[in-house]
């Protein structure tokens, strides 16, 4: 079964950091580009970042560029998102998804930024 | 922020049909394929439509979609209570080099 499982969410103060992980199974992870999407409480979906299958190409949303860093370890079938300089507006459920077509989604991990 | 515009809500009686519009621009819908996602309450989104009109396996043919110019439409026929959800369109935006989502439409 194709599956994505996010972890690493939690509560953090403004200016703090978190590292999110996404474990992939059921498919050849190294063949697929990956994406992070977030959803603030009661709001719509917002694309955050994309990474190519090799990890050589990355695109970031303007709202997170310079603060978030995406990476992947194809040997471990894992995707990571480093969140630095967090702000209140980063509070959201963070989903990892497969491909730009977002054909498979994880259940999400919640990040809360509050003092 | 959302770049694609959808109506906030649509409603219909069970068995009826609804149509959800998604309006974009030449840098997104006008140049890229549109996908549609269904988000049931409290769950992660699920892909309903890809490549403008294609349904993944397992998605019933009650769901259909079309695209014309810089707009797209999702149609749902034979509406069921289980279809109550939020629906989002999405496309790659060549100006932003990123995915843009619609504002979302709640179907009741």
PDB file of C-alpha atoms in Angstrom:
ATOM      1  CA  UNK A   1       0.000   0.000   0.000  1.00  0.00           C
ATOM      2  CA  UNK A   2       1.310   3.417  -0.945  1.00  0.00           C
ATOM      3  CA  UNK A   3       1.638   5.439   2.240  1.00  0.00           C
ATOM      4  CA  UNK A   4       3.044   8.728   3.524  1.00  0.00           C
ATOM      5  CA  UNK A   5       3.338   9.343   7.266  1.00  0.00           C
ATOM      6  CA  UNK A   6       4.285  12.741   8.651  1.00  0.00           C
ATOM      7  CA  UNK A   7       5.767  13.357  12.073  1.00  0.00           C
ATOM      8  CA  UNK A   8       7.608  16.023  14.024  1.00  0.00           C
ATOM      9  CA  UNK A   9       4.874  18.561  14.579  1.00  0.00           C
ATOM     10  CA  UNK A  10       4.365  20.291  17.891  1.00  0.00           C
ATOM     11  CA  UNK A  11       4.115  23.606  19.707  1.00  0.00           C
ATOM     12  CA  UNK A  12       6.880  26.164  19.465  1.00  0.00           C
ATOM     13  CA  UNK A  13       7.364  29.819  20.328  1.00  0.00           C
ATOM     14  CA  UNK A  14       7.718  32.473  17.641  1.00  0.00           C
ATOM     15  CA  UNK A  15      11.246  32.486  16.293  1.00  0.00           C
ATOM     16  CA  UNK A  16      11.698  28.816  17.107  1.00  0.00           C
ATOM     17  CA  UNK A  17      12.412  25.814  14.916  1.00  0.00           C
ATOM     18  CA  UNK A  18      10.929  22.424  14.126  1.00  0.00           C
ATOM     19  CA  UNK A  19      11.889  19.587  11.821  1.00  0.00           C
ATOM     20  CA  UNK A  20       9.110  17.694  10.099  1.00  0.00           C
ATOM     21  CA  UNK A  21       9.583  14.256   8.579  1.00  0.00           C
ATOM     22  CA  UNK A  22       7.630  12.247   6.047  1.00  0.00           C
ATOM     23  CA  UNK A  23       8.176   8.490   5.787  1.00  0.00           C
ATOM     24  CA  UNK A  24       7.268   6.936   2.458  1.00  0.00           C
ATOM     25  CA  UNK A  25       6.407   3.300   1.792  1.00  0.00           C
ATOM     26  CA  UNK A  26       4.782   1.146  -0.868  1.00  0.00           C
ATOM     27  CA  UNK A  27       6.478   2.802  -3.845  1.00  0.00           C
ATOM     28  CA  UNK A  28       9.942   3.578  -5.204  1.00  0.00           C
ATOM     29  CA  UNK A  29      10.496   6.859  -3.369  1.00  0.00           C
ATOM     30  CA  UNK A  30      13.571   7.841  -5.372  1.00  0.00           C
ATOM     31  CA  UNK A  31      11.512   7.982  -8.579  1.00  0.00           C
ATOM     32  CA  UNK A  32       9.081  10.613  -7.334  1.00  0.00           C
ATOM     33  CA  UNK A  33       9.133  14.343  -6.756  1.00  0.00           C
ATOM     34  CA  UNK A  34       7.544  15.387  -3.471  1.00  0.00           C
ATOM     35  CA  UNK A  35       5.641  18.382  -2.137  1.00  0.00           C
ATOM     36  CA  UNK A  36       4.645  19.901   1.203  1.00  0.00           C
ATOM     37  CA  UNK A  37       1.249  21.583   1.530  1.00  0.00           C
ATOM     38  CA  UNK A  38      -0.135  23.255   4.644  1.00  0.00           C
ATOM     39  CA  UNK A  39      -3.541  24.269   5.917  1.00  0.00           C
ATOM     40  CA  UNK A  40      -4.022  26.888   8.603  1.00  0.00           C
ATOM     41  CA  UNK A  41      -6.930  26.330  11.016  1.00  0.00           C
ATOM     42  CA  UNK A  42     -10.214  26.901   9.197  1.00  0.00           C
ATOM     43  CA  UNK A  43      -8.428  27.998   6.030  1.00  0.00           C
ATOM     44  CA  UNK A  44      -7.706  26.610   2.592  1.00  0.00           C
ATOM     45  CA  UNK A  45      -4.758  24.702   1.210  1.00  0.00           C
ATOM     46  CA  UNK A  46      -1.419  26.454   0.658  1.00  0.00           C
ATOM     47  CA  UNK A  47       1.479  24.974  -1.297  1.00  0.00           C
ATOM     48  CA  UNK A  48       4.757  25.281   0.641  1.00  0.00           C
ATOM     49  CA  UNK A  49       7.610  23.634  -1.246  1.00  0.00           C
ATOM     50  CA  UNK A  50       8.523  21.154  -3.997  1.00  0.00           C
ATOM     51  CA  UNK A  51      11.568  18.930  -4.398  1.00  0.00           C
ATOM     52  CA  UNK A  52      12.546  16.899  -7.455  1.00  0.00           C
ATOM     53  CA  UNK A  53      13.155  13.164  -7.293  1.00  0.00           C
ATOM     54  CA  UNK A  54      16.912  13.614  -7.083  1.00  0.00           C
ATOM     55  CA  UNK A  55      16.708  16.563  -4.721  1.00  0.00           C
ATOM     56  CA  UNK A  56      18.545  18.830  -7.119  1.00  0.00           C
ATOM     57  CA  UNK A  57      15.592  21.148  -7.805  1.00  0.00           C
ATOM     58  CA  UNK A  58      13.591  22.907  -5.114  1.00  0.00           C
ATOM     59  CA  UNK A  59      10.881  25.535  -5.332  1.00  0.00           C
ATOM     60  CA  UNK A  60       9.622  27.425  -2.271  1.00  0.00           C
ATOM     61  CA  UNK A  61       6.537  29.541  -1.730  1.00  0.00           C
ATOM     62  CA  UNK A  62       7.357  33.197  -1.190  1.00  0.00           C
ATOM     63  CA  UNK A  63       5.897  33.040   2.319  1.00  0.00           C
ATOM     64  CA  UNK A  64       8.491  30.522   3.518  1.00  0.00           C
ATOM     65  CA  UNK A  65      11.509  31.168   1.307  1.00  0.00           C
ATOM     66  CA  UNK A  66      14.650  31.686   3.382  1.00  0.00           C
ATOM     67  CA  UNK A  67      13.046  30.223   6.516  1.00  0.00           C
ATOM     68  CA  UNK A  68      12.109  26.670   5.503  1.00  0.00           C
ATOM     69  CA  UNK A  69      14.434  24.074   3.976  1.00  0.00           C
ATOM     70  CA  UNK A  70      13.351  20.885   2.244  1.00  0.00           C
ATOM     71  CA  UNK A  71      15.548  17.814   1.906  1.00  0.00           C
ATOM     72  CA  UNK A  72      15.229  14.132   1.118  1.00  0.00           C
ATOM     73  CA  UNK A  73      17.089  10.911   1.773  1.00  0.00           C
ATOM     74  CA  UNK A  74      16.270   8.471  -0.998  1.00  0.00           C
ATOM     75  CA  UNK A  75      18.179   5.685   0.712  1.00  0.00           C
ATOM     76  CA  UNK A  76      15.885   6.003   3.731  1.00  0.00           C
ATOM     77  CA  UNK A  77      12.684   6.778   1.797  1.00  0.00           C
ATOM     78  CA  UNK A  78      12.248   9.953   3.785  1.00  0.00           C
ATOM     79  CA  UNK A  79      11.465  13.598   3.227  1.00  0.00           C
ATOM     80  CA  UNK A  80      12.191  16.379   5.694  1.00  0.00           C
ATOM     81  CA  UNK A  81      11.173  19.990   6.152  1.00  0.00           C
ATOM     82  CA  UNK A  82      13.232  22.207   8.449  1.00  0.00           C
ATOM     83  CA  UNK A  83      11.149  25.100   9.769  1.00  0.00           C
ATOM     84  CA  UNK A  84      13.162  28.025  11.168  1.00  0.00           C
ATOM     85  CA  UNK A  85      12.235  31.534  12.311  1.00  0.00           C
ATOM     86  CA  UNK A  86       8.674  30.368  12.824  1.00  0.00           C
ATOM     87  CA  UNK A  87       5.830  32.887  12.940  1.00  0.00           C
ATOM     88  CA  UNK A  88       2.247  32.709  14.128  1.00  0.00           C
ATOM     89  CA  UNK A  89       1.046  32.514  10.553  1.00  0.00           C
ATOM     90  CA  UNK A  90       2.979  29.260  10.108  1.00  0.00           C
ATOM     91  CA  UNK A  91       0.489  27.544  12.429  1.00  0.00           C
ATOM     92  CA  UNK A  92      -1.078  24.826  10.286  1.00  0.00           C
ATOM     93  CA  UNK A  93      -1.425  21.166   9.518  1.00  0.00           C
ATOM     94  CA  UNK A  94       1.473  20.219   7.262  1.00  0.00           C
ATOM     95  CA  UNK A  95       0.910  17.505   4.674  1.00  0.00           C
ATOM     96  CA  UNK A  96       3.477  15.781   2.529  1.00  0.00           C
ATOM     97  CA  UNK A  97       2.221  14.675  -0.867  1.00  0.00           C
ATOM     98  CA  UNK A  98       3.618  12.768  -3.800  1.00  0.00           C
ATOM     99  CA  UNK A  99       4.346  14.500  -7.094  1.00  0.00           C
ATOM    100  CA  UNK A 100       3.209  17.907  -8.322  1.00  0.00           C
ATOM    101  CA  UNK A 101      -0.078  16.188  -9.085  1.00  0.00           C
ATOM    102  CA  UNK A 102      -0.443  15.481  -5.326  1.00  0.00           C
ATOM    103  CA  UNK A 103      -1.735  11.991  -6.054  1.00  0.00           C
ATOM    104  CA  UNK A 104      -1.033  10.614  -2.568  1.00  0.00           C
ATOM    105  CA  UNK A 105      -1.286  12.542   0.707  1.00  0.00           C
ATOM    106  CA  UNK A 106      -0.261  11.812   4.254  1.00  0.00           C
ATOM    107  CA  UNK A 107      -2.582  12.447   7.194  1.00  0.00           C
ATOM    108  CA  UNK A 108      -0.617  15.523   8.236  1.00  0.00           C
ATOM    109  CA  UNK A 109       1.239  16.783  11.295  1.00  0.00           C
ATOM    110  CA  UNK A 110       0.199  19.869  13.280  1.00  0.00           C
ATOM    111  CA  UNK A 111       2.508  22.818  13.924  1.00  0.00           C
ATOM    112  CA  UNK A 112       1.438  25.474  16.429  1.00  0.00           C
ATOM    113  CA  UNK A 113       3.443  28.668  16.803  1.00  0.00           C
ATOM    114  CA  UNK A 114       2.417  30.650  19.852  1.00  0.00           C
ATOM    115  CA  UNK A 115       3.912  32.401  22.818  1.00  0.00           C
TER     116      UNK A 115
ATOM    117  CA  UNK B   1      -2.718  33.252  -0.564  1.00  0.00           C
ATOM    118  CA  UNK B   2      -5.056  31.590  -3.073  1.00  0.00           C
ATOM    119  CA  UNK B   3      -4.686  32.636  -6.675  1.00  0.00           C
ATOM    120  CA  UNK B   4      -7.549  30.605  -8.109  1.00  0.00           C
ATOM    121  CA  UNK B   5     -11.090  31.769  -7.383  1.00  0.00           C
ATOM    122  CA  UNK B   6     -13.907  29.414  -6.431  1.00  0.00           C
ATOM    123  CA  UNK B   7     -17.389  30.071  -5.024  1.00  0.00           C
ATOM    124  CA  UNK B   8     -17.387  29.734  -1.216  1.00  0.00           C
ATOM    125  CA  UNK B   9     -20.249  27.251  -1.222  1.00  0.00           C
ATOM    126  CA  UNK B  10     -22.734  25.376  -3.369  1.00  0.00           C
ATOM    127  CA  UNK B  11     -25.650  23.277  -2.257  1.00  0.00           C
ATOM    128  CA  UNK B  12     -28.198  20.927  -3.718  1.00  0.00           C
ATOM    129  CA  UNK B  13     -30.588  18.196  -2.676  1.00  0.00           C
ATOM    130  CA  UNK B  14     -29.509  14.532  -2.689  1.00  0.00           C
ATOM    131  CA  UNK B  15     -29.589  13.142  -6.201  1.00  0.00           C
ATOM    132  CA  UNK B  16     -29.158  16.526  -7.813  1.00  0.00           C
ATOM    133  CA  UNK B  17     -26.049  17.923  -9.469  1.00  0.00           C
ATOM    134  CA  UNK B  18     -23.695  20.778  -8.698  1.00  0.00           C
ATOM    135  CA  UNK B  19     -20.977  22.563 -10.591  1.00  0.00           C
ATOM    136  CA  UNK B  20     -17.966  24.252  -8.996  1.00  0.00           C
ATOM    137  CA  UNK B  21     -16.078  26.852 -10.995  1.00  0.00           C
ATOM    138  CA  UNK B  22     -12.384  27.672 -10.713  1.00  0.00           C
ATOM    139  CA  UNK B  23     -11.096  30.848 -12.301  1.00  0.00           C
ATOM    140  CA  UNK B  24      -7.418  31.532 -12.873  1.00  0.00           C
ATOM    141  CA  UNK B  25      -5.145  33.271 -15.326  1.00  0.00           C
ATOM    142  CA  UNK B  26      -2.855  32.685 -18.274  1.00  0.00           C
ATOM    143  CA  UNK B  27       0.049  31.851 -15.964  1.00  0.00           C
ATOM    144  CA  UNK B  28      -1.716  28.958 -14.263  1.00  0.00           C
ATOM    145  CA  UNK B  29      -4.893  27.361 -15.640  1.00  0.00           C
ATOM    146  CA  UNK B  30      -4.194  28.841 -19.049  1.00  0.00           C
ATOM    147  CA  UNK B  31      -0.870  27.002 -19.251  1.00  0.00           C
ATOM    148  CA  UNK B  32      -1.065  24.022 -16.886  1.00  0.00           C
ATOM    149  CA  UNK B  33      -3.222  21.026 -16.142  1.00  0.00           C
ATOM    150  CA  UNK B  34      -5.856  21.410 -13.448  1.00  0.00           C
ATOM    151  CA  UNK B  35      -6.390  18.989 -10.589  1.00  0.00           C
ATOM    152  CA  UNK B  36      -9.288  18.783  -8.163  1.00  0.00           C
ATOM    153  CA  UNK B  37      -9.201  17.598  -4.554  1.00  0.00           C
ATOM    154  CA  UNK B  38     -11.885  16.559  -2.091  1.00  0.00           C
ATOM    155  CA  UNK B  39     -11.378  17.134   1.618  1.00  0.00           C
ATOM    156  CA  UNK B  40     -13.886  15.407   3.873  1.00  0.00           C
ATOM    157  CA  UNK B  41     -14.257  16.944   7.339  1.00  0.00           C
ATOM    158  CA  UNK B  42     -11.235  16.264   9.528  1.00  0.00           C
ATOM    159  CA  UNK B  43      -9.314  14.344   6.885  1.00  0.00           C
ATOM    160  CA  UNK B  44      -6.496  14.930   4.423  1.00  0.00           C
ATOM    161  CA  UNK B  45      -7.349  15.984   0.875  1.00  0.00           C
ATOM    162  CA  UNK B  46      -7.809  13.318  -1.780  1.00  0.00           C
ATOM    163  CA  UNK B  47      -7.213  13.722  -5.514  1.00  0.00           C
ATOM    164  CA  UNK B  48     -10.420  13.527  -7.549  1.00  0.00           C
ATOM    165  CA  UNK B  49      -9.326  14.724 -10.973  1.00  0.00           C
ATOM    166  CA  UNK B  50      -5.970  15.164 -12.712  1.00  0.00           C
ATOM    167  CA  UNK B  51      -4.876  16.396 -16.146  1.00  0.00           C
ATOM    168  CA  UNK B  52      -8.001  18.576 -16.375  1.00  0.00           C
ATOM    169  CA  UNK B  53     -10.490  15.752 -16.933  1.00  0.00           C
ATOM    170  CA  UNK B  54      -9.024  12.415 -15.791  1.00  0.00           C
ATOM    171  CA  UNK B  55     -10.373  10.393 -12.892  1.00  0.00           C
ATOM    172  CA  UNK B  56      -8.011   8.157 -10.898  1.00  0.00           C
ATOM    173  CA  UNK B  57      -9.134   4.584 -10.437  1.00  0.00           C
ATOM    174  CA  UNK B  58     -11.696   4.300  -7.689  1.00  0.00           C
ATOM    175  CA  UNK B  59     -13.238   7.718  -8.276  1.00  0.00           C
ATOM    176  CA  UNK B  60     -16.850   7.275  -9.430  1.00  0.00           C
ATOM    177  CA  UNK B  61     -17.943   8.709 -12.759  1.00  0.00           C
ATOM    178  CA  UNK B  62     -20.380  10.968 -10.882  1.00  0.00           C
ATOM    179  CA  UNK B  63     -17.373  13.271 -10.703  1.00  0.00           C
ATOM    180  CA  UNK B  64     -16.336  14.980 -13.933  1.00  0.00           C
ATOM    181  CA  UNK B  65     -14.352  18.051 -14.893  1.00  0.00           C
ATOM    182  CA  UNK B  66     -13.631  20.324 -17.796  1.00  0.00           C
ATOM    183  CA  UNK B  67     -11.332  23.206 -18.644  1.00  0.00           C
ATOM    184  CA  UNK B  68     -11.658  26.100 -21.036  1.00  0.00           C
ATOM    185  CA  UNK B  69      -9.127  28.885 -21.352  1.00  0.00           C
ATOM    186  CA  UNK B  70      -8.331  30.155 -17.881  1.00  0.00           C
ATOM    187  CA  UNK B  71     -11.252  28.476 -16.120  1.00  0.00           C
ATOM    188  CA  UNK B  72     -12.147  24.980 -15.014  1.00  0.00           C
ATOM    189  CA  UNK B  73     -15.270  23.329 -13.669  1.00  0.00           C
ATOM    190  CA  UNK B  74     -15.899  20.309 -11.456  1.00  0.00           C
ATOM    191  CA  UNK B  75     -19.279  18.631 -11.746  1.00  0.00           C
ATOM    192  CA  UNK B  76     -20.872  16.227  -9.327  1.00  0.00           C
ATOM    193  CA  UNK B  77     -24.026  14.377 -10.318  1.00  0.00           C
ATOM    194  CA  UNK B  78     -26.269  12.170  -8.211  1.00  0.00           C
ATOM    195  CA  UNK B  79     -25.223  14.075  -5.100  1.00  0.00           C
ATOM    196  CA  UNK B  80     -24.847  11.949  -1.972  1.00  0.00           C
ATOM    197  CA  UNK B  81     -24.501  12.859   1.688  1.00  0.00           C
ATOM    198  CA  UNK B  82     -20.974  11.468   1.568  1.00  0.00           C
ATOM    199  CA  UNK B  83     -20.052  14.136  -0.977  1.00  0.00           C
ATOM    200  CA  UNK B  84     -20.369  16.852   1.666  1.00  0.00           C
ATOM    201  CA  UNK B  85     -16.840  18.197   1.737  1.00  0.00           C
ATOM    202  CA  UNK B  86     -14.557  21.014   0.719  1.00  0.00           C
ATOM    203  CA  UNK B  87     -13.349  20.933  -2.877  1.00  0.00           C
ATOM    204  CA  UNK B  88     -10.204  22.617  -4.180  1.00  0.00           C
ATOM    205  CA  UNK B  89      -8.820  23.166  -7.656  1.00  0.00           C
ATOM    206  CA  UNK B  90      -5.073  23.498  -8.241  1.00  0.00           C
ATOM    207  CA  UNK B  91      -2.615  24.166 -11.032  1.00  0.00           C
ATOM    208  CA  UNK B  92       1.056  24.946 -11.533  1.00  0.00           C
ATOM    209  CA  UNK B  93       1.718  28.663 -11.903  1.00  0.00           C
ATOM    210  CA  UNK B  94       4.575  29.441 -14.273  1.00  0.00           C
ATOM    211  CA  UNK B  95       5.029  32.977 -12.949  1.00  0.00           C
ATOM    212  CA  UNK B  96       5.259  31.901  -9.306  1.00  0.00           C
ATOM    213  CA  UNK B  97       7.017  28.578 -10.032  1.00  0.00           C
ATOM    214  CA  UNK B  98       4.692  26.898  -7.616  1.00  0.00           C
ATOM    215  CA  UNK B  99       1.327  25.237  -7.168  1.00  0.00           C
ATOM    216  CA  UNK B 100      -1.626  27.542  -6.684  1.00  0.00           C
ATOM    217  CA  UNK B 101      -4.827  26.361  -5.054  1.00  0.00           C
ATOM    218  CA  UNK B 102      -8.350  27.594  -5.346  1.00  0.00           C
ATOM    219  CA  UNK B 103     -10.064  29.314  -2.450  1.00  0.00           C
ATOM    220  CA  UNK B 104     -12.115  26.186  -1.796  1.00  0.00           C
ATOM    221  CA  UNK B 105     -15.821  25.395  -2.115  1.00  0.00           C
ATOM    222  CA  UNK B 106     -17.942  23.770   0.537  1.00  0.00           C
ATOM    223  CA  UNK B 107     -20.554  21.432  -0.901  1.00  0.00           C
ATOM    224  CA  UNK B 108     -23.659  20.813   1.191  1.00  0.00           C
TER     225      UNK B 108
END
